[in-house]
PDB file of C-alpha atoms in Angstrom:
ATOM      1  CA  UNK A   1     -40.338  -8.831  43.884  1.00  0.00           C
ATOM      2  CA  UNK A   2     -40.975  -5.153  44.303  1.00  0.00           C
ATOM      3  CA  UNK A   3     -40.640  -5.107  48.130  1.00  0.00           C
ATOM      4  CA  UNK A   4     -39.225  -7.041  51.056  1.00  0.00           C
ATOM      5  CA  UNK A   5     -41.066 -10.275  51.540  1.00  0.00           C
ATOM      6  CA  UNK A   6     -41.256 -12.472  54.643  1.00  0.00           C
ATOM      7  CA  UNK A   7     -42.498 -15.882  55.356  1.00  0.00           C
ATOM      8  CA  UNK A   8     -44.436 -17.307  57.018  1.00  0.00           C
ATOM      9  CA  UNK A   9     -46.833 -14.495  57.685  1.00  0.00           C
ATOM     10  CA  UNK A  10     -47.936 -16.119  60.938  1.00  0.00           C
ATOM     11  CA  UNK A  11     -46.300 -18.983  62.953  1.00  0.00           C
ATOM     12  CA  UNK A  12     -47.639 -20.748  65.942  1.00  0.00           C
ATOM     13  CA  UNK A  13     -45.337 -23.131  67.794  1.00  0.00           C
ATOM     14  CA  UNK A  14     -45.042 -24.971  70.941  1.00  0.00           C
ATOM     15  CA  UNK A  15     -42.604 -24.034  73.704  1.00  0.00           C
ATOM     16  CA  UNK A  16     -39.279 -25.778  73.169  1.00  0.00           C
ATOM     17  CA  UNK A  17     -39.597 -26.057  69.429  1.00  0.00           C
ATOM     18  CA  UNK A  18     -37.272 -24.494  66.891  1.00  0.00           C
ATOM     19  CA  UNK A  19     -38.567 -22.077  64.296  1.00  0.00           C
ATOM     20  CA  UNK A  20     -37.143 -20.502  61.122  1.00  0.00           C
ATOM     21  CA  UNK A  21     -38.255 -17.189  59.731  1.00  0.00           C
ATOM     22  CA  UNK A  22     -37.402 -16.123  56.189  1.00  0.00           C
ATOM     23  CA  UNK A  23     -36.668 -12.742  54.661  1.00  0.00           C
ATOM     24  CA  UNK A  24     -36.212 -11.992  51.008  1.00  0.00           C
ATOM     25  CA  UNK A  25     -34.813  -8.491  50.523  1.00  0.00           C
ATOM     26  CA  UNK A  26     -35.288  -6.059  47.650  1.00  0.00           C
ATOM     27  CA  UNK A  27     -33.062  -7.058  44.719  1.00  0.00           C
ATOM     28  CA  UNK A  28     -29.834  -5.218  44.804  1.00  0.00           C
ATOM     29  CA  UNK A  29     -30.079  -4.294  48.485  1.00  0.00           C
ATOM     30  CA  UNK A  30     -26.920  -5.548  50.169  1.00  0.00           C
ATOM     31  CA  UNK A  31     -27.806  -4.446  53.710  1.00  0.00           C
ATOM     32  CA  UNK A  32     -30.315  -6.506  55.692  1.00  0.00           C
ATOM     33  CA  UNK A  33     -31.717  -6.029  59.149  1.00  0.00           C
ATOM     34  CA  UNK A  34     -33.896  -7.992  61.570  1.00  0.00           C
ATOM     35  CA  UNK A  35     -35.904  -6.222  64.274  1.00  0.00           C
ATOM     36  CA  UNK A  36     -38.369  -7.600  66.897  1.00  0.00           C
ATOM     37  CA  UNK A  37     -41.547  -5.947  67.890  1.00  0.00           C
ATOM     38  CA  UNK A  38     -43.008  -7.201  71.181  1.00  0.00           C
ATOM     39  CA  UNK A  39     -46.445  -6.188  72.429  1.00  0.00           C
ATOM     40  CA  UNK A  40     -46.358  -2.704  73.717  1.00  0.00           C
ATOM     41  CA  UNK A  41     -42.796  -2.141  72.761  1.00  0.00           C
ATOM     42  CA  UNK A  42     -41.103  -0.438  69.942  1.00  0.00           C
ATOM     43  CA  UNK A  43     -38.896  -2.248  67.388  1.00  0.00           C
ATOM     44  CA  UNK A  44     -35.803  -3.794  68.887  1.00  0.00           C
ATOM     45  CA  UNK A  45     -32.734  -4.385  66.662  1.00  0.00           C
ATOM     46  CA  UNK A  46     -31.558  -7.946  66.450  1.00  0.00           C
ATOM     47  CA  UNK A  47     -28.942  -8.363  63.762  1.00  0.00           C
ATOM     48  CA  UNK A  48     -27.498  -6.610  60.613  1.00  0.00           C
ATOM     49  CA  UNK A  49     -25.866  -8.011  57.504  1.00  0.00           C
ATOM     50  CA  UNK A  50     -23.842  -5.875  55.159  1.00  0.00           C
ATOM     51  CA  UNK A  51     -22.493  -7.675  52.028  1.00  0.00           C
ATOM     52  CA  UNK A  52     -19.654 -10.149  52.965  1.00  0.00           C
ATOM     53  CA  UNK A  53     -18.816  -8.485  56.174  1.00  0.00           C
ATOM     54  CA  UNK A  54     -19.158 -10.082  59.543  1.00  0.00           C
ATOM     55  CA  UNK A  55     -22.767  -9.492  60.760  1.00  0.00           C
ATOM     56  CA  UNK A  56     -23.475  -7.214  63.655  1.00  0.00           C
ATOM     57  CA  UNK A  57     -25.147  -9.501  66.145  1.00  0.00           C
ATOM     58  CA  UNK A  58     -25.176  -7.150  69.023  1.00  0.00           C
ATOM     59  CA  UNK A  59     -28.945  -7.103  69.397  1.00  0.00           C
ATOM     60  CA  UNK A  60     -29.538 -10.864  69.613  1.00  0.00           C
ATOM     61  CA  UNK A  61     -31.116 -11.468  73.073  1.00  0.00           C
ATOM     62  CA  UNK A  62     -29.624 -14.886  73.671  1.00  0.00           C
ATOM     63  CA  UNK A  63     -27.676 -17.755  72.076  1.00  0.00           C
ATOM     64  CA  UNK A  64     -30.938 -19.411  71.098  1.00  0.00           C
ATOM     65  CA  UNK A  65     -31.210 -16.740  68.403  1.00  0.00           C
ATOM     66  CA  UNK A  66     -29.113 -17.005  65.203  1.00  0.00           C
ATOM     67  CA  UNK A  67     -29.316 -15.709  61.567  1.00  0.00           C
ATOM     68  CA  UNK A  68     -27.662 -16.446  58.365  1.00  0.00           C
ATOM     69  CA  UNK A  69     -27.679 -14.857  54.959  1.00  0.00           C
ATOM     70  CA  UNK A  70     -26.926 -17.092  52.004  1.00  0.00           C
ATOM     71  CA  UNK A  71     -25.513 -15.662  48.820  1.00  0.00           C
ATOM     72  CA  UNK A  72     -25.934 -12.175  50.059  1.00  0.00           C
ATOM     73  CA  UNK A  73     -29.648 -12.280  49.493  1.00  0.00           C
ATOM     74  CA  UNK A  74     -32.179 -14.335  51.438  1.00  0.00           C
ATOM     75  CA  UNK A  75     -31.814 -14.433  55.229  1.00  0.00           C
ATOM     76  CA  UNK A  76     -33.138 -16.873  57.822  1.00  0.00           C
ATOM     77  CA  UNK A  77     -33.586 -16.090  61.501  1.00  0.00           C
ATOM     78  CA  UNK A  78     -33.663 -19.186  63.643  1.00  0.00           C
ATOM     79  CA  UNK A  79     -34.916 -19.343  67.203  1.00  0.00           C
ATOM     80  CA  UNK A  80     -34.089 -22.547  69.009  1.00  0.00           C
ATOM     81  CA  UNK A  81     -35.925 -23.965  71.985  1.00  0.00           C
ATOM     82  CA  UNK A  82     -38.566 -21.239  71.780  1.00  0.00           C
ATOM     83  CA  UNK A  83     -39.920 -19.627  74.896  1.00  0.00           C
ATOM     84  CA  UNK A  84     -43.184 -17.742  75.448  1.00  0.00           C
ATOM     85  CA  UNK A  85     -41.331 -14.426  75.664  1.00  0.00           C
ATOM     86  CA  UNK A  86     -40.144 -14.955  72.140  1.00  0.00           C
ATOM     87  CA  UNK A  87     -43.715 -14.269  70.972  1.00  0.00           C
ATOM     88  CA  UNK A  88     -43.542 -11.065  68.874  1.00  0.00           C
ATOM     89  CA  UNK A  89     -43.609  -9.785  65.324  1.00  0.00           C
ATOM     90  CA  UNK A  90     -40.313 -10.230  63.601  1.00  0.00           C
ATOM     91  CA  UNK A  91     -39.652  -7.574  60.966  1.00  0.00           C
ATOM     92  CA  UNK A  92     -36.990  -7.636  58.273  1.00  0.00           C
ATOM     93  CA  UNK A  93     -35.747  -4.576  56.490  1.00  0.00           C
ATOM     94  CA  UNK A  94     -33.296  -3.984  53.628  1.00  0.00           C
ATOM     95  CA  UNK A  95     -31.390  -1.093  52.157  1.00  0.00           C
ATOM     96  CA  UNK A  96     -28.773  -0.131  49.593  1.00  0.00           C
ATOM     97  CA  UNK A  97     -25.192  -0.003  50.818  1.00  0.00           C
ATOM     98  CA  UNK A  98     -22.678   2.811  50.723  1.00  0.00           C
ATOM     99  CA  UNK A  99     -20.380   4.839  52.886  1.00  0.00           C
ATOM    100  CA  UNK A 100     -22.117   8.155  52.601  1.00  0.00           C
ATOM    101  CA  UNK A 101     -25.669   9.437  52.874  1.00  0.00           C
ATOM    102  CA  UNK A 102     -28.711   7.846  54.266  1.00  0.00           C
ATOM    103  CA  UNK A 103     -29.759   4.512  52.946  1.00  0.00           C
ATOM    104  CA  UNK A 104     -33.450   4.189  53.645  1.00  0.00           C
ATOM    105  CA  UNK A 105     -34.566   0.966  55.169  1.00  0.00           C
ATOM    106  CA  UNK A 106     -37.522  -0.739  53.524  1.00  0.00           C
ATOM    107  CA  UNK A 107     -39.547  -3.115  55.628  1.00  0.00           C
ATOM    108  CA  UNK A 108     -41.244  -6.381  55.066  1.00  0.00           C
ATOM    109  CA  UNK A 109     -44.711  -7.230  56.471  1.00  0.00           C
ATOM    110  CA  UNK A 110     -43.307  -9.278  59.280  1.00  0.00           C
ATOM    111  CA  UNK A 111     -43.838 -12.625  60.843  1.00  0.00           C
ATOM    112  CA  UNK A 112     -46.091 -12.898  63.839  1.00  0.00           C
ATOM    113  CA  UNK A 113     -44.652 -15.682  66.030  1.00  0.00           C
ATOM    114  CA  UNK A 114     -46.796 -17.067  68.869  1.00  0.00           C
ATOM    115  CA  UNK A 115     -45.257 -19.550  71.277  1.00  0.00           C
ATOM    116  CA  UNK A 116     -47.868 -21.532  73.243  1.00  0.00           C
TER     117      UNK A 116
ATOM    118  CA  UNK B   1     -26.306   4.869  73.033  1.00  0.00           C
ATOM    119  CA  UNK B   2     -29.373   6.585  71.749  1.00  0.00           C
ATOM    120  CA  UNK B   3     -32.866   6.570  73.237  1.00  0.00           C
ATOM    121  CA  UNK B   4     -36.118   7.604  71.837  1.00  0.00           C
ATOM    122  CA  UNK B   5     -39.197   8.287  73.947  1.00  0.00           C
ATOM    123  CA  UNK B   6     -42.838   8.461  72.941  1.00  0.00           C
ATOM    124  CA  UNK B   7     -44.699   9.124  76.118  1.00  0.00           C
ATOM    125  CA  UNK B   8     -48.248   9.107  74.652  1.00  0.00           C
ATOM    126  CA  UNK B   9     -49.448   5.476  74.180  1.00  0.00           C
ATOM    127  CA  UNK B  10     -52.710   6.439  72.453  1.00  0.00           C
ATOM    128  CA  UNK B  11     -54.364   9.458  70.752  1.00  0.00           C
ATOM    129  CA  UNK B  12     -57.595  10.022  69.075  1.00  0.00           C
ATOM    130  CA  UNK B  13     -58.623  12.757  66.626  1.00  0.00           C
ATOM    131  CA  UNK B  14     -61.713  13.708  64.690  1.00  0.00           C
ATOM    132  CA  UNK B  15     -61.559  13.313  60.926  1.00  0.00           C
ATOM    133  CA  UNK B  16     -60.397  16.439  59.143  1.00  0.00           C
ATOM    134  CA  UNK B  17     -58.808  17.862  62.394  1.00  0.00           C
ATOM    135  CA  UNK B  18     -55.137  18.312  63.219  1.00  0.00           C
ATOM    136  CA  UNK B  19     -53.223  16.189  65.723  1.00  0.00           C
ATOM    137  CA  UNK B  20     -49.618  16.303  66.918  1.00  0.00           C
ATOM    138  CA  UNK B  21     -47.689  13.328  68.031  1.00  0.00           C
ATOM    139  CA  UNK B  22     -44.764  13.902  70.416  1.00  0.00           C
ATOM    140  CA  UNK B  23     -41.254  12.372  70.426  1.00  0.00           C
ATOM    141  CA  UNK B  24     -38.102  13.156  72.359  1.00  0.00           C
ATOM    142  CA  UNK B  25     -34.749  11.602  71.956  1.00  0.00           C
ATOM    143  CA  UNK B  26     -31.318  11.536  73.617  1.00  0.00           C
ATOM    144  CA  UNK B  27     -28.019  11.232  71.885  1.00  0.00           C
ATOM    145  CA  UNK B  28     -24.477  12.539  72.004  1.00  0.00           C
ATOM    146  CA  UNK B  29     -24.244  12.528  68.243  1.00  0.00           C
ATOM    147  CA  UNK B  30     -24.231  15.937  66.418  1.00  0.00           C
ATOM    148  CA  UNK B  31     -25.389  14.658  63.122  1.00  0.00           C
ATOM    149  CA  UNK B  32     -28.255  12.235  62.670  1.00  0.00           C
ATOM    150  CA  UNK B  33     -31.484  11.533  60.989  1.00  0.00           C
ATOM    151  CA  UNK B  34     -34.972  11.348  62.543  1.00  0.00           C
ATOM    152  CA  UNK B  35     -37.910   9.539  61.116  1.00  0.00           C
ATOM    153  CA  UNK B  36     -41.603   8.957  61.648  1.00  0.00           C
ATOM    154  CA  UNK B  37     -42.828   5.580  60.575  1.00  0.00           C
ATOM    155  CA  UNK B  38     -46.555   4.496  60.138  1.00  0.00           C
ATOM    156  CA  UNK B  39     -47.591   0.911  60.880  1.00  0.00           C
ATOM    157  CA  UNK B  40     -51.219   0.117  59.843  1.00  0.00           C
ATOM    158  CA  UNK B  41     -52.919  -3.086  60.938  1.00  0.00           C
ATOM    159  CA  UNK B  42     -51.245  -4.801  57.939  1.00  0.00           C
ATOM    160  CA  UNK B  43     -47.972  -4.536  59.936  1.00  0.00           C
ATOM    161  CA  UNK B  44     -46.252  -2.923  56.949  1.00  0.00           C
ATOM    162  CA  UNK B  45     -43.885  -0.118  58.161  1.00  0.00           C
ATOM    163  CA  UNK B  46     -44.154   2.882  55.988  1.00  0.00           C
ATOM    164  CA  UNK B  47     -41.821   5.838  56.104  1.00  0.00           C
ATOM    165  CA  UNK B  48     -43.942   8.991  56.633  1.00  0.00           C
ATOM    166  CA  UNK B  49     -41.262  11.713  56.871  1.00  0.00           C
ATOM    167  CA  UNK B  50     -37.656  12.214  57.733  1.00  0.00           C
ATOM    168  CA  UNK B  51     -35.487  15.050  59.007  1.00  0.00           C
ATOM    169  CA  UNK B  52     -31.741  15.592  58.756  1.00  0.00           C
ATOM    170  CA  UNK B  53     -30.457  17.068  61.987  1.00  0.00           C
ATOM    171  CA  UNK B  54     -28.128  19.438  60.164  1.00  0.00           C
ATOM    172  CA  UNK B  55     -31.097  21.093  58.427  1.00  0.00           C
ATOM    173  CA  UNK B  56     -32.821  23.778  60.330  1.00  0.00           C
ATOM    174  CA  UNK B  57     -35.924  23.774  58.111  1.00  0.00           C
ATOM    175  CA  UNK B  58     -38.626  21.477  59.297  1.00  0.00           C
ATOM    176  CA  UNK B  59     -39.547  18.665  56.825  1.00  0.00           C
ATOM    177  CA  UNK B  60     -42.972  18.579  55.233  1.00  0.00           C
ATOM    178  CA  UNK B  61     -44.728  15.879  53.150  1.00  0.00           C
ATOM    179  CA  UNK B  62     -48.193  16.920  52.113  1.00  0.00           C
ATOM    180  CA  UNK B  63     -50.373  16.703  55.213  1.00  0.00           C
ATOM    181  CA  UNK B  64     -47.493  15.720  57.433  1.00  0.00           C
ATOM    182  CA  UNK B  65     -44.958  18.019  58.959  1.00  0.00           C
ATOM    183  CA  UNK B  66     -42.502  17.972  61.791  1.00  0.00           C
ATOM    184  CA  UNK B  67     -41.461  20.380  64.491  1.00  0.00           C
ATOM    185  CA  UNK B  68     -37.825  19.700  65.029  1.00  0.00           C
ATOM    186  CA  UNK B  69     -36.152  21.377  68.041  1.00  0.00           C
ATOM    187  CA  UNK B  70     -32.585  20.270  68.023  1.00  0.00           C
ATOM    188  CA  UNK B  71     -31.604  21.888  71.286  1.00  0.00           C
ATOM    189  CA  UNK B  72     -34.553  20.430  73.066  1.00  0.00           C
ATOM    190  CA  UNK B  73     -34.128  17.055  71.300  1.00  0.00           C
ATOM    191  CA  UNK B  74     -37.796  17.069  70.318  1.00  0.00           C
ATOM    192  CA  UNK B  75     -39.250  15.799  67.112  1.00  0.00           C
ATOM    193  CA  UNK B  76     -43.073  16.060  66.873  1.00  0.00           C
ATOM    194  CA  UNK B  77     -45.194  15.080  63.941  1.00  0.00           C
ATOM    195  CA  UNK B  78     -48.219  17.074  62.889  1.00  0.00           C
ATOM    196  CA  UNK B  79     -50.963  15.516  60.766  1.00  0.00           C
ATOM    197  CA  UNK B  80     -53.242  18.038  59.160  1.00  0.00           C
ATOM    198  CA  UNK B  81     -56.732  17.282  57.760  1.00  0.00           C
ATOM    199  CA  UNK B  82     -56.703  13.763  59.481  1.00  0.00           C
ATOM    200  CA  UNK B  83     -58.082  10.955  57.338  1.00  0.00           C
ATOM    201  CA  UNK B  84     -59.536   7.616  58.389  1.00  0.00           C
ATOM    202  CA  UNK B  85     -56.596   5.951  56.608  1.00  0.00           C
ATOM    203  CA  UNK B  86     -54.217   7.705  59.021  1.00  0.00           C
ATOM    204  CA  UNK B  87     -55.352   5.250  61.733  1.00  0.00           C
ATOM    205  CA  UNK B  88     -52.230   3.314  62.699  1.00  0.00           C
ATOM    206  CA  UNK B  89     -49.345   3.062  65.021  1.00  0.00           C
ATOM    207  CA  UNK B  90     -46.712   5.698  64.563  1.00  0.00           C
ATOM    208  CA  UNK B  91     -43.100   5.273  65.538  1.00  0.00           C
ATOM    209  CA  UNK B  92     -40.421   7.850  66.001  1.00  0.00           C
ATOM    210  CA  UNK B  93     -36.945   6.606  65.048  1.00  0.00           C
ATOM    211  CA  UNK B  94     -33.304   7.747  65.079  1.00  0.00           C
ATOM    212  CA  UNK B  95     -30.158   6.784  63.121  1.00  0.00           C
ATOM    213  CA  UNK B  96     -26.809   8.350  63.518  1.00  0.00           C
ATOM    214  CA  UNK B  97     -25.240   9.971  60.450  1.00  0.00           C
ATOM    215  CA  UNK B  98     -21.888   8.229  60.869  1.00  0.00           C
ATOM    216  CA  UNK B  99     -22.234   4.662  59.620  1.00  0.00           C
ATOM    217  CA  UNK B 100     -24.976   5.297  57.268  1.00  0.00           C
ATOM    218  CA  UNK B 101     -26.247   1.633  57.560  1.00  0.00           C
ATOM    219  CA  UNK B 102     -26.510   1.652  61.373  1.00  0.00           C
ATOM    220  CA  UNK B 103     -29.538   0.248  63.015  1.00  0.00           C
ATOM    221  CA  UNK B 104     -32.638   2.333  63.715  1.00  0.00           C
ATOM    222  CA  UNK B 105     -33.548   3.109  67.331  1.00  0.00           C
ATOM    223  CA  UNK B 106     -37.284   3.203  67.761  1.00  0.00           C
ATOM    224  CA  UNK B 107     -39.628   4.685  70.377  1.00  0.00           C
ATOM    225  CA  UNK B 108     -42.369   2.466  71.697  1.00  0.00           C
ATOM    226  CA  UNK B 109     -44.958   3.926  69.336  1.00  0.00           C
ATOM    227  CA  UNK B 110     -48.257   5.673  69.540  1.00  0.00           C
ATOM    228  CA  UNK B 111     -51.608   4.307  68.528  1.00  0.00           C
ATOM    229  CA  UNK B 112     -53.520   7.006  66.622  1.00  0.00           C
ATOM    230  CA  UNK B 113     -57.246   6.476  66.036  1.00  0.00           C
ATOM    231  CA  UNK B 114     -59.101   8.852  63.547  1.00  0.00           C
ATOM    232  CA  UNK B 115     -62.776   9.084  64.294  1.00  0.00           C
ATOM    233  CA  UNK B 116     -65.384   9.499  61.504  1.00  0.00           C
TER     234      UNK B 116
END
């Protein structure tokens, strides 16, 4: 596709259930980022994948959060045993890779997660 | 660590008028990039304008321009001839120059309403 796509667009779940959020980056983009946007807050970094390197997981808020990226393309963010404070919009972004210069991050439309 | 502060939660402007959105940041980095992103109700983050810290000249993109004051660590966005389509949340963001694929650090955003 032309841009970053995310699914589902909206997800409502019950507290304690697991959820999976999907991100499909722009073709050819080897860098992929997950951010969380909570109500009244800015975007908070969660995790970053770059090619075959070990991901930067420094932003994951707890061990209930995990992410994987299969085949260097599609990524799945998994939240186990969801809590109400996990309710937020989860945004994915991708960019080209390189060691010099700025690589602009292109964002998907996000998944709005509501935990009841 | 970097921080980005947007102290105005909301602003309103009459159509065709000019509005300025404020942003301050804190960093020990000497080279970095600053951005303004627009997020309309569709949730799609759109890059409005960016500024390289090593450039003294303020960036401009059509009706959008910035006032970059490096010493004061200030980065404001001016929107001229405001249009109804400018109604959105606006986020200020920072990324260090080193490690071109580093994560973006965002402010909390400002909700801009353009009145007809």
